[in-house]
CSV table of C-alpha atoms in Angstrom, one decimal:
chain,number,residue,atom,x,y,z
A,1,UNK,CA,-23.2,23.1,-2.8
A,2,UNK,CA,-23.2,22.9,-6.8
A,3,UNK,CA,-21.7,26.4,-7.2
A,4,UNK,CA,-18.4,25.0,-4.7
A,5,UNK,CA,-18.9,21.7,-7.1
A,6,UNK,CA,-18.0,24.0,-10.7
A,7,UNK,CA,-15.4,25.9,-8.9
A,8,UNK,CA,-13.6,22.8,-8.0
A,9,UNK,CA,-14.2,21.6,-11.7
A,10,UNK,CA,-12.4,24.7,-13.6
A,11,UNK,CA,-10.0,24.1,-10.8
A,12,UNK,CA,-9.5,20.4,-11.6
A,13,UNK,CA,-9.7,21.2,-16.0
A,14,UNK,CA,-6.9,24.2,-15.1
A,15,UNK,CA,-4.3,21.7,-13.1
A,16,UNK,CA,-4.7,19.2,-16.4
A,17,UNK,CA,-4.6,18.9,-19.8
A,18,UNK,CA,-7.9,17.5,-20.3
A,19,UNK,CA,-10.2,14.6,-17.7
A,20,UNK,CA,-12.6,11.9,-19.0
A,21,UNK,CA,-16.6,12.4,-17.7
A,22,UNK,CA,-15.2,9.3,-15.2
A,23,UNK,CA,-11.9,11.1,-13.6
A,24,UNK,CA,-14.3,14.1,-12.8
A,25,UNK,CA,-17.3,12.2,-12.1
A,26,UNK,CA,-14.7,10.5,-9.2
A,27,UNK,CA,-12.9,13.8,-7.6
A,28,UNK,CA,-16.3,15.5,-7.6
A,29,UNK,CA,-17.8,12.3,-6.5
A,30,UNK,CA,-21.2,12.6,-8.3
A,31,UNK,CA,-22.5,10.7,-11.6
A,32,UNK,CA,-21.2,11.9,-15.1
A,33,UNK,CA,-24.4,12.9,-16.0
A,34,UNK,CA,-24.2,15.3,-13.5
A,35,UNK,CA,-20.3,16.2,-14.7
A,36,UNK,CA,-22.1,16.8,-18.4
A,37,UNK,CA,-24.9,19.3,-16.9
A,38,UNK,CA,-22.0,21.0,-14.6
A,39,UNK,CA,-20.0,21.5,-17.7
A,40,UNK,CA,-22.6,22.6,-20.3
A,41,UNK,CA,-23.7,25.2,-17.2
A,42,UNK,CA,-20.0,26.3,-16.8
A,43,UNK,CA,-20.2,27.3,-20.7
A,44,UNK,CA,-23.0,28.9,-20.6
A,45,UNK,CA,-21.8,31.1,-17.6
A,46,UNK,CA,-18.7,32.2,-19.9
A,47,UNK,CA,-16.1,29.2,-18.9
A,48,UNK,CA,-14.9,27.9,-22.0
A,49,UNK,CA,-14.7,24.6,-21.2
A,50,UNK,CA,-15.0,21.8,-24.1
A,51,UNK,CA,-15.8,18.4,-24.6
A,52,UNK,CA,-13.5,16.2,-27.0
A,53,UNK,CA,-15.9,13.5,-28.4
A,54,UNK,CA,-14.5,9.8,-28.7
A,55,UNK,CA,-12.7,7.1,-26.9
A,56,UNK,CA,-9.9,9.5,-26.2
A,57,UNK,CA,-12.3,12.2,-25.5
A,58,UNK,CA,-12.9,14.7,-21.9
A,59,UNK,CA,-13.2,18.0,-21.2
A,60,UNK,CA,-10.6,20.4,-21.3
A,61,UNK,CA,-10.7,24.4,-20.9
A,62,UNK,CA,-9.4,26.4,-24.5
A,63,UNK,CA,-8.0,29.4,-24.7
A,64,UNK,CA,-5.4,29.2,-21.5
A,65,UNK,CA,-8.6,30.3,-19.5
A,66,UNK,CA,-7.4,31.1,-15.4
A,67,UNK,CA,-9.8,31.9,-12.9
A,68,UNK,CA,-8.6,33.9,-9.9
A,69,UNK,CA,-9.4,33.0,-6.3
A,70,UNK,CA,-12.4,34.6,-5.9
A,71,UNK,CA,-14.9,31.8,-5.4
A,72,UNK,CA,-13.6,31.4,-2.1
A,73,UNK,CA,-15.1,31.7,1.5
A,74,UNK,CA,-13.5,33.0,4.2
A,75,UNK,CA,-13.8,29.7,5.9
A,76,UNK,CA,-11.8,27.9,3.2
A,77,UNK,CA,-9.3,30.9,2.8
A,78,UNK,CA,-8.6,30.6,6.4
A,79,UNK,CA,-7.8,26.4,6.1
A,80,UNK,CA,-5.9,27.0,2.7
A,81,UNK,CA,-3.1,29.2,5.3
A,82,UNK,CA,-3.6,26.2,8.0
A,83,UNK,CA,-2.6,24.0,5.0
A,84,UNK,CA,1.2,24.1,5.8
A,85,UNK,CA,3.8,23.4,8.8
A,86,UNK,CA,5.8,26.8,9.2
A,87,UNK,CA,8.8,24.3,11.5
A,88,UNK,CA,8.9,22.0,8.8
A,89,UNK,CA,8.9,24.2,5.9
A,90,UNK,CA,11.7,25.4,7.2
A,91,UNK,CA,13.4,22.7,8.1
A,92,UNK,CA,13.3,21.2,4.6
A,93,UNK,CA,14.4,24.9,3.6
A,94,UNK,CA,11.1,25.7,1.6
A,95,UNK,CA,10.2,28.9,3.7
A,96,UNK,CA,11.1,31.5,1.2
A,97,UNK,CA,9.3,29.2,-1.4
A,98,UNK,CA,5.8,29.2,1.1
A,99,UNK,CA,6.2,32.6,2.0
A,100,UNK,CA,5.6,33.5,-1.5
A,101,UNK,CA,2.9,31.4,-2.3
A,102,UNK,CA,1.3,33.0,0.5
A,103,UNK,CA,1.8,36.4,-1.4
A,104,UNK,CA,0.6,35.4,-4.2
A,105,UNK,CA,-2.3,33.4,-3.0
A,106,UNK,CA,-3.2,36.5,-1.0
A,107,UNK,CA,-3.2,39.4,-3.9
A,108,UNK,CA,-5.5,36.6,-5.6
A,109,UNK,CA,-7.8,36.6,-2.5
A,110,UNK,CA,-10.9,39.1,-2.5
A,111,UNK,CA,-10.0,42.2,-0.7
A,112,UNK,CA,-12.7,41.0,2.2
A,113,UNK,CA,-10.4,37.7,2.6
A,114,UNK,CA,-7.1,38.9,2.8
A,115,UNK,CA,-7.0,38.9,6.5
A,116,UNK,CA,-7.4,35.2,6.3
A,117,UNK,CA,-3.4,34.4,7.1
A,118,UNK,CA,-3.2,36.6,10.0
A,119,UNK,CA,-7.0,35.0,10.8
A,120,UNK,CA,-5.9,31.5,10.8
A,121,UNK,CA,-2.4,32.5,12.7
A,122,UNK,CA,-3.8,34.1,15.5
A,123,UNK,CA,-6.4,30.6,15.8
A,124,UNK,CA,-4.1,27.7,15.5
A,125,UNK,CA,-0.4,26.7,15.9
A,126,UNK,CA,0.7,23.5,15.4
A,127,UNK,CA,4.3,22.4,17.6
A,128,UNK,CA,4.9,18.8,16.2
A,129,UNK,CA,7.6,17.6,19.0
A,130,UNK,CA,7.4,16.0,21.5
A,131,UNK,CA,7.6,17.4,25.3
A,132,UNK,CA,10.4,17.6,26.8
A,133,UNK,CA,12.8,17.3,23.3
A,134,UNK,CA,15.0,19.1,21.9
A,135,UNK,CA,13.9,19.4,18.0
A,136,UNK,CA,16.8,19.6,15.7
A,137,UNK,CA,16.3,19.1,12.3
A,138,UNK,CA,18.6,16.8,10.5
A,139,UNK,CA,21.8,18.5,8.5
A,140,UNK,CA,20.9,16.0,5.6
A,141,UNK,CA,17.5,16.9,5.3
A,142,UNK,CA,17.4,19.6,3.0
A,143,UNK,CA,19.1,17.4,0.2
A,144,UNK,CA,16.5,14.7,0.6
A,145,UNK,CA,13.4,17.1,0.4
A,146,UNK,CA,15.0,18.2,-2.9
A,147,UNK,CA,15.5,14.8,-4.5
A,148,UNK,CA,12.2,13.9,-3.0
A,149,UNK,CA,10.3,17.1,-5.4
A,150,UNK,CA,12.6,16.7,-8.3
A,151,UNK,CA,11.9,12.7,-8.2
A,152,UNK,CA,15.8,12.1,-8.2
A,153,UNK,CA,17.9,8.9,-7.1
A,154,UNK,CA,20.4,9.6,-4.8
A,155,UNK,CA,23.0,7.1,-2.9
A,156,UNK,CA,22.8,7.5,0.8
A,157,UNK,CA,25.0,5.6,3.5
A,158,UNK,CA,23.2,5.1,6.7
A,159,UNK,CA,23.8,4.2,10.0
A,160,UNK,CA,22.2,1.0,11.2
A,161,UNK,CA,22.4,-1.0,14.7
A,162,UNK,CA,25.4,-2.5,13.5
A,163,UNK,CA,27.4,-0.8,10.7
A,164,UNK,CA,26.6,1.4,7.8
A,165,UNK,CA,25.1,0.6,4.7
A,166,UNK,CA,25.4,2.2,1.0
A,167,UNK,CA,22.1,2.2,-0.6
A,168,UNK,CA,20.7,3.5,-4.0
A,169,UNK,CA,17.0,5.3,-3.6
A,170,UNK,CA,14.4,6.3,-5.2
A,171,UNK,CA,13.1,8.8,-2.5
A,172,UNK,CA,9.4,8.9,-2.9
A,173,UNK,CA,8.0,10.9,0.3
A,174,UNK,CA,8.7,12.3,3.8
A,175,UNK,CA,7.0,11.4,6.5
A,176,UNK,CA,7.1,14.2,10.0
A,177,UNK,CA,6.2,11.8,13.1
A,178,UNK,CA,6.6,13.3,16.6
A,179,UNK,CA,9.2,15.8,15.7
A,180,UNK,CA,11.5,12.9,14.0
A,181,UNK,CA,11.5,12.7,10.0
A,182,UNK,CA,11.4,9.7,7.7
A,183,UNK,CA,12.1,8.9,4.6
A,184,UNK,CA,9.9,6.5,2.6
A,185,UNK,CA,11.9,5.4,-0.5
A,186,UNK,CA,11.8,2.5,-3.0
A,187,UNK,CA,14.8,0.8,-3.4
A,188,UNK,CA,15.4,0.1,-6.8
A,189,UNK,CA,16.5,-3.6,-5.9
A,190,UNK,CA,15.0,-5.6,-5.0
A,191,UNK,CA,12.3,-2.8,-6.3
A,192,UNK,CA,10.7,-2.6,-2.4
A,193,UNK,CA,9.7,0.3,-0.3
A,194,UNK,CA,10.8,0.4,2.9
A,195,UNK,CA,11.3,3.6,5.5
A,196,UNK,CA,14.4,5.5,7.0
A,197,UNK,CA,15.0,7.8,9.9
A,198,UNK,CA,17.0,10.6,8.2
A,199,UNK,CA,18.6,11.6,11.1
A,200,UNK,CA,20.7,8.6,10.7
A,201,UNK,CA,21.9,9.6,7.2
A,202,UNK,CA,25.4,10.2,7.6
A,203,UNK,CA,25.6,11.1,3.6
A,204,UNK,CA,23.6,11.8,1.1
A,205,UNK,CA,24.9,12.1,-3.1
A,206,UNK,CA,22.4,12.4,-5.8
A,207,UNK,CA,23.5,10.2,-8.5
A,208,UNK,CA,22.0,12.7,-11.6
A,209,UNK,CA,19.4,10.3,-12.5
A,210,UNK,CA,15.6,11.0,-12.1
A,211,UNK,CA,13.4,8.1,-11.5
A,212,UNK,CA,9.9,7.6,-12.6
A,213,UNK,CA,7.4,7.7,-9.7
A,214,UNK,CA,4.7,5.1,-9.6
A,215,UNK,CA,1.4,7.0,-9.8
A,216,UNK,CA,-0.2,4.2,-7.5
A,217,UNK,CA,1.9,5.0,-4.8
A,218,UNK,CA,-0.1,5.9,-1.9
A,219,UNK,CA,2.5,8.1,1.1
A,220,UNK,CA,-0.6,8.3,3.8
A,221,UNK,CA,-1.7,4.7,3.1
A,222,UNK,CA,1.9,3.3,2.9
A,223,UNK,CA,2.9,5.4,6.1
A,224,UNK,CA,-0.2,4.2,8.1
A,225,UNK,CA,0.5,0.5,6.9
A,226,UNK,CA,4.3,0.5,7.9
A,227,UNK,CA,3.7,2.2,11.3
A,228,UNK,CA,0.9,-0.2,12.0
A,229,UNK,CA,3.3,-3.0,10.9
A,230,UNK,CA,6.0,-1.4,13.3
A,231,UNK,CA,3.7,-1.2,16.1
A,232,UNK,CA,2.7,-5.0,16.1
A,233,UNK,CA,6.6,-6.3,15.6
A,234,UNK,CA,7.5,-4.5,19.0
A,235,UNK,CA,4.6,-5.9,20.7
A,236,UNK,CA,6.8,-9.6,21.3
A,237,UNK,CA,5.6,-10.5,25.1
A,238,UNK,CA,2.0,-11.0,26.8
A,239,UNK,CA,1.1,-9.9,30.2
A,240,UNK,CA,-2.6,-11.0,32.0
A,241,UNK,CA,-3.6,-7.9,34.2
A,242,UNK,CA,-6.6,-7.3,36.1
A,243,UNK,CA,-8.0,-4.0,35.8
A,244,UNK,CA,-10.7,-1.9,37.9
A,245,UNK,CA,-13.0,0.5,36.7
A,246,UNK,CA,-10.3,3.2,36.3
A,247,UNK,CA,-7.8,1.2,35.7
A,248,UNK,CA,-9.3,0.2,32.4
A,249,UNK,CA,-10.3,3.8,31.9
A,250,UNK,CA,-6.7,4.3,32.4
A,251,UNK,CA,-4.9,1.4,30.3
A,252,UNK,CA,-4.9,3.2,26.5
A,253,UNK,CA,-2.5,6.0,28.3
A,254,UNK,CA,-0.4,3.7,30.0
A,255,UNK,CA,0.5,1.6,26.9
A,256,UNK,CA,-0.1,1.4,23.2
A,257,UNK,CA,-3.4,2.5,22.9
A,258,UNK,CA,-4.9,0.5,20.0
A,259,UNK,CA,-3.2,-2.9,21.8
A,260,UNK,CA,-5.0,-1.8,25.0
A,261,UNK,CA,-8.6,-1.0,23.2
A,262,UNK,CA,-8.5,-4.5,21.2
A,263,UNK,CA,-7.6,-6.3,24.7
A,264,UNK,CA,-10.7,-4.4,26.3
A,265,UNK,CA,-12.7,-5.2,23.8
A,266,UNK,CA,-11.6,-9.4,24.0
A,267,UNK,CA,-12.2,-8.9,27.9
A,268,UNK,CA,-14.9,-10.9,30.0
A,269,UNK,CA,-17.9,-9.6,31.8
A,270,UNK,CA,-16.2,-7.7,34.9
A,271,UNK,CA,-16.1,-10.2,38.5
A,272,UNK,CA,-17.8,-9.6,41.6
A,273,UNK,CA,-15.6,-6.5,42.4
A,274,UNK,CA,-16.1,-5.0,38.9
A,275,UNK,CA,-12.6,-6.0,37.5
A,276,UNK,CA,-11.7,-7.0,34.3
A,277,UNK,CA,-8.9,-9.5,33.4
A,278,UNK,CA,-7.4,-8.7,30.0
A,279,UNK,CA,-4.2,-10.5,27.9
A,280,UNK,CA,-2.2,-7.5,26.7
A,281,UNK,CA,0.7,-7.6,24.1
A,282,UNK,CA,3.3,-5.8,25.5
A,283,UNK,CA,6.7,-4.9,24.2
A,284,UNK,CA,8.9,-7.0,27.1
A,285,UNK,CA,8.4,-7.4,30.6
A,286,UNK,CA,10.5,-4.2,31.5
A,287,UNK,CA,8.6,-2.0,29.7
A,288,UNK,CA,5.2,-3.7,31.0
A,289,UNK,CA,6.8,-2.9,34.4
A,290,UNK,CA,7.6,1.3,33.7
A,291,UNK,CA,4.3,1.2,31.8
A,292,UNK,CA,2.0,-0.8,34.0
A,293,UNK,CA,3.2,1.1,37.6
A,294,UNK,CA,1.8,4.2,36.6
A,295,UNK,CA,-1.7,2.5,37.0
A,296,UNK,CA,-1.2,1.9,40.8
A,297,UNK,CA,-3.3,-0.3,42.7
A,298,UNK,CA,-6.1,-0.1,39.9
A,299,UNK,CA,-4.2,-3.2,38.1
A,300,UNK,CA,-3.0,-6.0,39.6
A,301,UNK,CA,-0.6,-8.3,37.7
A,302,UNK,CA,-1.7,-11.9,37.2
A,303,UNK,CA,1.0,-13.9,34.6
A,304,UNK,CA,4.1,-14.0,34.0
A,305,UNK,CA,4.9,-14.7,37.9
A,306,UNK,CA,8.3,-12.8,37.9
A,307,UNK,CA,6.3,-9.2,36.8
A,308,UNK,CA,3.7,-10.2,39.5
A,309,UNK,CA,6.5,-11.0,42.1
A,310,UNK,CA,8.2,-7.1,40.7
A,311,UNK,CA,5.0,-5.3,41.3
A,312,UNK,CA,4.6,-7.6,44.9
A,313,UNK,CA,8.3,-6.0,45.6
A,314,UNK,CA,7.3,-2.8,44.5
A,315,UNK,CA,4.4,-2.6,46.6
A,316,UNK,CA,6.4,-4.1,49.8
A,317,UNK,CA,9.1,-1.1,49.4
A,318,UNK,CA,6.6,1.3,49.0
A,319,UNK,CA,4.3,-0.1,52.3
A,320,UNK,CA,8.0,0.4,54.2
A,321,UNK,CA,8.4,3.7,52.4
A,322,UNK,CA,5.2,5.3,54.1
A,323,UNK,CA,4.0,3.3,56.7
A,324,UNK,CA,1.5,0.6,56.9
């Protein structure tokens, strides 16, 4: 445990100038006590690391000291080739740039680890679309991903529901969802961050300028808070269902699954036949009616009355279709 701690210290002193006792206390997630001990250890085991006193002070390694990859198990070899998406690489027309990395990172590797890429290959895959879709990257997107690593504005028209729009962004991050890619981006004004599909792009110009990024800026956070947001502003309509056993089992497949979970969870104590009634947020009554069918008979529709009187319709047609 501590010698994985000091390897991911020198490896934390030889991505930065210099860190404070409390920025390495932090990543290492121990006490800076402990970061003093760890560091007067690491000199006395021939790292030259050093410790600028004062209010300015940290530690910092002298000398341009590198260590090479050899503290490394295979186990943590074999994640750091899982670490990136071949497809989207690609896509965003970094391959050459991974496949070198990969190279490099393997000459670095231990002799006894440099099987680890073909290891981790052979033991996972990862095919981000969707069934049943066609995955086409966007012809834009290459032009984004490199104003997005060289922090640069560029002016991008894009398509909305109703006409296209010229905007100037600061492209911050890119977000791969389901096989479709999005753009998270502040706009300078009125200085907010908001999210675009690039695939409806239909130019993309960099104006020459870079931008300075906001350290604070958070891409998972800010991703996870916009698709929640998203989530919640399609969910406009209520239905009341009653659910058996399976049913319930069944309703976080059949519709959005964290809607369906915190209507569960609100639900009474089952009735005398062991159903549950449950208010669900759903997106409008049509898709209630695609979503809900697939359940069968182990939901039964209670409010509104014109989705009860479609699924009495449905199961009318269907009692004619096979015999009652």
């Amino acid at each position: 445990m501590r010698a994985a701690r000091l390897i991911k210290m020198v490896l934390l002193l030889q991505s930065r100038p210099s860190m404070t006792a409390a920025e390495l206390a932090r990543e290492l997630e121990v006490s800076e006590r402990t970061v003093t001990r760890d560091a007067q250890a690491l000199s006395e085991a021939g790292v030259p690391v050093y410790a600028d006193r004062g209010r300015a002070g940290g530690y910092r390694l002298i000398g341009g000291y590198r260590t090479r990859l050899t503290g490394l198990a295979r186990g943590e070899a074999e994640a750091l080739f899982l670490s990136g998406v071949p497809g989207a690489l690609r896509e965003m027309g970094l391959e050459d740039a991974a496949s070198a990395a990969r190279l490099k990172v393997s000459a670095a590797l231990l002799p006894s680890l440099r099987d680890a890429s073909r290891s981790a290959a052979q033991r996972f895959h990862l095919d981000a679309p969707n069934w049943f879709t066609e995955p086409k990257a966007p012809d834009l997107l290459p032009a984004v991903a490199d104003a997005v690593w060289d922090d640069r504005r560029i002016t991008a028209r894009y398509r909305g529901r109703e006409s296209e729009v010229e905007r100037e962004l600061e492209p911050y991050g890119l977000v791969l969802k389901a096989g479709v890619w999005y753009l998270c981006a502040r706009v300078p004004r009125p200085g907010s961050y908001r999210v675009y599909r690039i695939d409806r792009f239909t130019a993309v110009q960099p104006t020459g300028e870079r931008f300075t990024r906001d350290e604070e800026f958070d891409l998972p956070a800010f991703w996870d808070e916009q698709a929640e947001r998203f989530a919640r502003s399609i969910l406009r309509a209520e239905v009341v269902v009653r659910l058996s056993q399976a049913g319930a089992h069944g309703l976080p497949y059949a519709v959005d699954p964290v809607a369906a979970r915190e209507a569960l969870a609100a639900a009474d104590a089952p009735d005398e036949e062991g159903r549950v009634t449950v208010t669900l947020p759903v997106e409008s009554e049509e898709v209630a009616h695609a979503q809900l069918a697939g359940l069968g008979p182990d939901v039964e529709v209670l409010a509104p009355e014109n989705l009860r009187a479609r699924f009495a319709e449905d199961a009318r047609r269907l009692g004619r279709l096979y015999g009652t």
